[in-house]
């Protein structure tokens, strides 16, 4: 086949902890990641000419090499020049449903879909770990986005260990339309403010990583204890993003007053999510938020956790 249509789910972080610095300039992380069914649709097609062409209905999405989906296609051309010569260039169309620069891995999941799609289109036969290894070279969240579901991510975020699926919970997402947070800014500011408390020795990093692996949130996920999951949500980056963006802090406080299992900022923000056991509760809380914060720029979505990453439709 010369064209594929793929679904690319967003992610939220149930736990994001910054442990220390890495020699490569990134941060050593321990995260618990969760896919949600708010997804972009990606179509890829062999175009027979020697060009990568990107299109998207959302004018805010860049269509050049600054887009991770574009970089994923370039990476595949570089890695597999023979197939690139046989099939020609690639047209990539993105139907954007996931908000941009929102802490939901929208760009990474698009790149993940391009890698999975080209693997199919060019009949490369790469395994999931092989695709994840390639993906890690262009973005830390891409390996998780490929496999999805519920997982622990360590290292830069690219080392993935699956956890039992947690796909029964509902997720309210809230984001102010014109607010975006730069991920490099969030990590750099965290380093400036909290770098002194970083764990620097290899054993210390391993020990902290192990503590999260065998910690209460992982146990709560194993036991499907939804109340505990809600109470144990944690994100270090809130410490730098909330003081800088009081609107986001206010949004979190309003969610916490409105019910649900628990509320957290996802990734480097500014999207805030609230977990609920039932859809009716999610709808009620959404109404409460709309009444409490009357602002046409506040967008709300109701999604559900899902147990997969990139899907070939
Ligand atoms: O890997 P990715 O390109 O998604 O990361 C975006 C930015 O986030 C990096 O340039 C870096 O500033 C920061 N980051 C980090 N440590 C990580 C992941 C990301 O410092 N483990």
Short mmCIF file of C-alpha atoms and ligand atoms in Angstrom, two decimals:
data_model
loop_
_atom_site.label_atom_id
_atom_site.label_comp_id
_atom_site.label_asym_id
_atom_site.label_seq_id
_atom_site.Cartn_x
_atom_site.Cartn_y
_atom_site.Cartn_z
CA UNK A 1 0.00 0.00 0.00
CA UNK A 2 1.15 3.53 -0.73
CA UNK A 3 -0.88 5.34 1.91
CA UNK A 4 -1.67 4.84 5.55
CA UNK A 5 -3.97 6.52 8.04
CA UNK A 6 -2.92 6.43 11.67
CA UNK A 7 -4.36 7.58 14.95
CA UNK A 8 -1.91 9.35 17.28
CA UNK A 9 -3.11 9.68 20.90
CA UNK A 10 -2.01 12.40 23.33
CA UNK A 11 -0.47 11.58 26.71
CA UNK A 12 -0.72 12.90 30.24
CA UNK A 13 1.83 12.48 33.03
CA UNK A 14 0.48 10.96 36.24
CA UNK A 15 3.95 11.41 37.79
CA UNK A 16 6.82 13.59 36.59
CA UNK A 17 9.86 13.75 38.80
CA UNK A 18 13.17 15.40 37.95
CA UNK A 19 15.97 13.49 39.62
CA UNK A 20 19.14 15.09 38.29
CA UNK A 21 21.25 16.24 35.37
CA UNK A 22 22.58 14.03 32.62
CA UNK A 23 25.89 14.33 30.80
CA UNK A 24 23.94 14.90 27.53
CA UNK A 25 22.42 18.14 28.95
CA UNK A 26 18.97 16.62 29.49
CA UNK A 27 17.40 15.74 32.83
CA UNK A 28 17.20 12.35 34.44
CA UNK A 29 13.48 11.70 34.92
CA UNK A 30 11.04 9.21 36.38
CA UNK A 31 7.59 9.57 34.87
CA UNK A 32 4.37 7.61 34.79
CA UNK A 33 2.76 8.20 31.43
CA UNK A 34 -0.79 7.54 30.27
CA UNK A 35 -2.30 7.64 26.77
CA UNK A 36 -5.67 9.30 26.31
CA UNK A 37 -8.12 9.02 23.44
CA UNK A 38 -7.76 12.67 22.37
CA UNK A 39 -5.87 11.92 19.16
CA UNK A 40 -4.55 13.50 15.97
CA UNK A 41 -5.12 11.72 12.66
CA UNK A 42 -2.05 11.31 10.46
CA UNK A 43 -2.14 10.32 6.80
CA UNK A 44 1.04 9.42 5.00
CA UNK A 45 1.35 8.78 1.30
CA UNK A 46 4.25 7.97 -1.03
CA UNK A 47 4.25 10.94 -3.41
CA UNK A 48 6.72 9.66 -6.02
CA UNK A 49 8.71 12.91 -5.98
CA UNK A 50 11.79 13.51 -3.88
CA UNK A 51 10.15 15.77 -1.30
CA UNK A 52 8.60 15.66 2.15
CA UNK A 53 5.43 17.74 2.14
CA UNK A 54 3.53 18.47 5.33
CA UNK A 55 -0.01 19.83 5.57
CA UNK A 56 -2.29 20.57 8.51
CA UNK A 57 -5.69 22.25 8.92
CA UNK A 58 -4.35 24.23 11.90
CA UNK A 59 -2.32 27.26 10.70
CA UNK A 60 -0.36 27.34 13.99
CA UNK A 61 1.36 24.06 13.17
CA UNK A 62 4.74 24.66 11.47
CA UNK A 63 5.12 22.82 8.16
CA UNK A 64 8.93 22.77 7.97
CA UNK A 65 11.75 20.88 9.65
CA UNK A 66 10.88 22.45 13.02
CA UNK A 67 7.92 20.03 13.04
CA UNK A 68 8.86 16.70 14.66
CA UNK A 69 6.71 14.80 12.14
CA UNK A 70 8.82 16.26 9.33
CA UNK A 71 12.01 15.35 11.19
CA UNK A 72 10.74 11.78 11.63
CA UNK A 73 10.30 11.47 7.85
CA UNK A 74 13.81 12.88 7.23
CA UNK A 75 15.21 10.41 9.76
CA UNK A 76 13.60 7.47 7.94
CA UNK A 77 14.93 8.70 4.57
CA UNK A 78 18.43 8.95 6.05
CA UNK A 79 18.24 5.54 7.71
CA UNK A 80 16.71 3.72 4.72
CA UNK A 81 18.01 5.43 1.55
CA UNK A 82 17.20 2.41 -0.64
CA UNK A 83 13.50 2.45 0.26
CA UNK A 84 13.46 6.24 0.05
CA UNK A 85 14.76 5.97 -3.51
CA UNK A 86 12.18 3.27 -4.39
CA UNK A 87 9.12 4.99 -2.95
CA UNK A 88 10.05 8.65 -3.43
CA UNK A 89 9.07 11.38 -0.99
CA UNK A 90 6.25 11.46 1.53
CA UNK A 91 3.11 13.55 1.92
CA UNK A 92 2.07 13.87 5.55
CA UNK A 93 -1.31 15.32 6.48
CA UNK A 94 -2.02 16.07 10.13
CA UNK A 95 -5.57 16.58 11.38
CA UNK A 96 -4.84 18.41 14.64
CA UNK A 97 -7.14 17.71 17.54
CA UNK A 98 -4.52 17.83 20.32
CA UNK A 99 -3.71 21.37 21.50
CA UNK A 100 -0.23 22.61 20.57
CA UNK A 101 2.63 23.29 23.06
CA UNK A 102 0.31 22.04 25.76
CA UNK A 103 2.25 19.34 27.66
CA UNK A 104 0.30 16.58 25.90
CA UNK A 105 3.07 15.37 23.53
CA UNK A 106 1.14 16.45 20.44
CA UNK A 107 4.28 16.92 18.31
CA UNK A 108 5.90 13.73 19.60
CA UNK A 109 2.86 11.58 18.90
CA UNK A 110 2.69 12.93 15.33
CA UNK A 111 6.35 11.97 14.83
CA UNK A 112 5.64 8.55 16.36
CA UNK A 113 2.83 8.03 13.83
CA UNK A 114 5.12 9.00 10.93
CA UNK A 115 7.73 6.43 12.05
CA UNK A 116 5.11 3.68 12.43
CA UNK A 117 3.46 4.63 9.13
CA UNK A 118 6.67 4.69 7.09
CA UNK A 119 7.69 1.35 8.62
CA UNK A 120 4.44 -0.09 7.22
CA UNK A 121 4.49 1.76 3.90
CA UNK A 122 8.08 0.83 3.09
CA UNK A 123 7.61 -2.71 4.47
CA UNK A 124 10.70 -2.29 6.66
CA UNK A 125 9.58 -4.82 9.28
CA UNK A 126 11.10 -2.83 12.17
CA UNK A 127 10.05 -4.04 15.62
CA UNK A 128 8.49 -1.74 18.23
CA UNK A 129 11.78 -1.44 20.20
CA UNK A 130 13.64 -0.64 16.96
CA UNK A 131 11.16 2.10 16.11
CA UNK A 132 11.37 3.42 19.67
CA UNK A 133 15.17 3.56 19.48
CA UNK A 134 14.95 5.58 16.28
CA UNK A 135 12.27 7.85 17.76
CA UNK A 136 14.39 8.57 20.85
CA UNK A 137 17.00 10.23 18.64
CA UNK A 138 14.59 13.06 17.78
CA UNK A 139 12.43 13.40 20.94
CA UNK A 140 12.31 11.98 24.45
CA UNK A 141 8.53 11.35 24.48
CA UNK A 142 8.40 9.57 21.09
CA UNK A 143 9.19 6.03 22.37
CA UNK A 144 6.26 6.22 24.81
CA UNK A 145 3.95 7.65 22.15
CA UNK A 146 4.71 4.67 19.87
CA UNK A 147 3.67 2.00 22.41
CA UNK A 148 1.31 4.07 24.61
CA UNK A 149 -0.99 2.74 27.31
CA UNK A 150 0.23 3.09 30.90
CA UNK A 151 4.00 2.99 31.44
CA UNK A 152 6.96 4.11 33.52
CA UNK A 153 9.44 6.21 31.58
CA UNK A 154 12.98 6.70 32.90
CA UNK A 155 16.31 8.04 31.65
CA UNK A 156 15.54 11.05 29.46
CA UNK A 157 11.98 9.72 29.32
CA UNK A 158 12.83 7.35 26.48
CA UNK A 159 13.21 4.12 28.48
CA UNK A 160 9.75 2.59 28.67
CA UNK A 161 8.40 -0.16 30.91
CA UNK A 162 4.72 -0.99 30.52
CA UNK A 163 2.42 -1.03 33.54
CA UNK A 164 -0.99 -2.73 33.74
CA UNK A 165 -3.55 -0.81 31.68
CA UNK A 166 -5.48 1.89 33.45
CA UNK A 167 -7.92 2.66 30.68
CA UNK A 168 -11.15 2.98 32.65
CA UNK A 169 -10.77 6.54 33.94
CA UNK A 170 -12.13 9.73 32.42
CA UNK A 171 -9.89 12.76 31.96
CA UNK A 172 -11.02 16.38 31.81
CA UNK A 173 -8.43 18.55 30.06
CA UNK A 174 -8.34 22.32 30.35
CA UNK A 175 -6.14 24.78 28.51
CA UNK A 176 -6.23 28.51 27.83
CA UNK A 177 -6.27 28.97 24.05
CA UNK A 178 -3.32 31.36 23.68
CA UNK A 179 -1.21 30.13 26.56
CA UNK A 180 1.76 27.91 25.81
CA UNK A 181 4.81 26.93 27.84
CA UNK A 182 8.21 26.25 26.33
CA UNK A 183 9.47 22.88 27.55
CA UNK A 184 13.17 23.92 27.43
CA UNK A 185 12.28 27.03 29.48
CA UNK A 186 10.47 24.92 32.11
CA UNK A 187 13.40 22.51 32.52
CA UNK A 188 16.03 25.29 32.52
CA UNK A 189 14.12 27.27 35.13
CA UNK A 190 13.74 24.15 37.23
CA UNK A 191 17.51 23.61 37.06
CA UNK A 192 18.16 27.24 38.10
CA UNK A 193 15.81 26.99 41.07
CA UNK A 194 16.28 23.43 42.25
CA UNK A 195 19.56 22.27 40.71
CA UNK A 196 21.26 22.24 44.10
CA UNK A 197 19.02 19.42 45.30
CA UNK A 198 19.70 17.23 42.23
CA UNK A 199 20.98 13.74 42.88
CA UNK A 200 24.32 13.51 41.10
CA UNK A 201 25.66 10.02 41.78
CA UNK A 202 24.65 7.06 39.65
CA UNK A 203 23.64 4.93 42.66
CA UNK A 204 21.48 7.70 44.09
CA UNK A 205 19.68 8.09 40.75
CA UNK A 206 19.12 4.34 40.49
CA UNK A 207 17.85 4.15 44.04
CA UNK A 208 15.33 6.99 43.56
CA UNK A 209 14.17 5.46 40.25
CA UNK A 210 13.69 2.14 42.03
CA UNK A 211 11.69 3.82 44.81
CA UNK A 212 9.20 5.16 42.26
CA UNK A 213 9.02 1.74 40.56
CA UNK A 214 8.02 0.10 43.82
CA UNK A 215 6.21 3.17 45.18
CA UNK A 216 2.62 3.91 46.14
CA UNK A 217 1.41 5.24 42.79
CA UNK A 218 2.61 2.16 40.91
CA UNK A 219 0.95 -0.02 43.59
CA UNK A 220 -2.28 1.97 43.25
CA UNK A 221 -2.16 1.46 39.45
CA UNK A 222 -1.55 -2.29 39.91
CA UNK A 223 -4.50 -2.47 42.34
CA UNK A 224 -6.68 -0.15 40.23
CA UNK A 225 -7.22 1.95 43.35
CA UNK A 226 -8.63 5.04 41.65
CA UNK A 227 -8.94 7.17 44.80
CA UNK A 228 -5.27 6.66 45.60
CA UNK A 229 -4.19 7.27 42.01
CA UNK A 230 -5.96 10.64 42.17
CA UNK A 231 -4.32 11.56 45.47
CA UNK A 232 -0.81 10.58 44.38
CA UNK A 233 -0.60 12.59 41.13
CA UNK A 234 2.69 14.55 41.10
CA UNK A 235 4.57 16.89 38.76
CA UNK A 236 7.82 18.69 39.72
CA UNK A 237 7.40 21.18 36.85
CA UNK A 238 4.36 22.70 38.60
CA UNK A 239 6.92 24.33 40.93
CA UNK A 240 8.21 26.55 38.12
CA UNK A 241 5.20 26.86 35.80
CA UNK A 242 2.53 27.78 38.39
CA UNK A 243 4.35 30.83 39.85
CA UNK A 244 4.98 32.13 36.30
CA UNK A 245 1.44 31.43 35.05
CA UNK A 246 -1.01 32.28 37.88
CA UNK A 247 -3.95 31.49 35.54
CA UNK A 248 -2.84 27.86 35.53
CA UNK A 249 -2.49 27.83 39.32
CA UNK A 250 -6.00 29.26 39.61
CA UNK A 251 -7.33 26.64 37.21
CA UNK A 252 -5.83 23.84 39.32
CA UNK A 253 -7.29 25.32 42.51
CA UNK A 254 -10.74 25.58 40.88
CA UNK A 255 -10.60 21.93 39.73
CA UNK A 256 -9.59 20.84 43.23
CA UNK A 257 -12.65 22.62 44.68
CA UNK A 258 -14.91 21.05 42.06
CA UNK A 259 -14.36 17.35 42.83
CA UNK A 260 -12.91 14.46 40.86
CA UNK A 261 -10.19 12.03 41.92
CA UNK A 262 -7.29 14.44 41.51
CA UNK A 263 -5.92 17.30 39.40
CA UNK A 264 -2.45 17.93 37.96
CA UNK A 265 -0.63 19.90 35.28
CA UNK A 266 0.51 17.61 32.45
CA UNK A 267 4.18 17.63 31.40
CA UNK A 268 5.55 21.16 31.18
CA UNK A 269 1.97 22.46 30.92
CA UNK A 270 -0.01 24.55 30.62
CA UNK A 271 -2.74 21.89 30.21
CA UNK A 272 -4.37 20.86 33.47
CA UNK A 273 -6.17 17.53 33.81
CA UNK A 274 -8.63 16.14 36.32
CA UNK A 275 -9.32 12.39 36.67
CA UNK A 276 -12.89 11.12 37.18
CA UNK A 277 -14.36 7.65 37.60
CA UNK A 278 -17.54 8.33 35.61
CA UNK A 279 -18.48 10.38 32.60
CA UNK A 280 -21.41 12.01 34.44
CA UNK A 281 -18.97 13.31 37.07
CA UNK A 282 -16.65 14.60 34.32
CA UNK A 283 -19.58 16.46 32.74
CA UNK A 284 -20.65 17.95 36.10
CA UNK A 285 -17.13 19.14 36.91
CA UNK A 286 -16.76 20.64 33.44
CA UNK A 287 -19.96 22.63 34.06
CA UNK A 288 -18.66 23.82 37.43
CA UNK A 289 -15.41 25.00 35.85
CA UNK A 290 -17.28 26.87 33.13
CA UNK A 291 -19.40 28.65 35.76
CA UNK A 292 -16.44 29.44 38.03
CA UNK A 293 -14.10 30.69 35.27
CA UNK A 294 -16.00 32.71 32.70
CA UNK A 295 -13.37 33.08 30.00
CA UNK A 296 -14.01 32.26 26.33
CA UNK A 297 -10.31 31.39 25.94
CA UNK A 298 -10.56 28.46 28.33
CA UNK A 299 -10.97 25.26 26.31
CA UNK A 300 -12.19 22.05 27.94
CA UNK A 301 -12.19 18.50 26.61
CA UNK A 302 -13.48 15.24 28.06
CA UNK A 303 -11.33 12.25 27.10
CA UNK A 304 -10.78 8.73 28.33
CA UNK A 305 -7.58 6.91 29.13
CA UNK A 306 -6.66 4.39 26.46
CA UNK A 307 -4.43 1.34 26.37
CA UNK A 308 -2.58 1.89 23.11
CA UNK A 309 -0.21 4.21 21.29
CA UNK A 310 -0.14 4.66 17.51
CA UNK A 311 -2.91 2.74 15.72
CA UNK A 312 -3.09 1.90 12.04
CA UNK A 313 -6.72 2.70 11.12
O1 LIG B 1 13.36 15.55 24.04
P1 LIG B 1 12.55 16.76 23.74
O2 LIG B 1 12.98 17.46 22.49
O3 LIG B 1 11.08 16.52 23.79
O4 LIG B 1 12.84 17.77 24.93
C1 LIG B 1 12.51 19.14 24.85
C2 LIG B 1 13.36 19.91 25.83
O5 LIG B 1 12.97 19.60 27.17
C3 LIG B 1 14.83 19.62 25.77
O6 LIG B 1 15.47 20.44 24.83
C4 LIG B 1 15.29 19.94 27.17
O7 LIG B 1 15.44 21.34 27.33
C5 LIG B 1 14.10 19.53 28.03
N1 LIG B 1 14.22 18.16 28.56
C6 LIG B 1 15.13 17.90 29.57
N2 LIG B 1 15.25 16.61 30.03
C7 LIG B 1 14.49 15.62 29.54
C8 LIG B 1 13.56 15.87 28.53
C9 LIG B 1 13.46 17.16 28.05
O8 LIG B 1 15.83 18.79 30.05
N3 LIG B 1 14.63 14.40 30.04
#
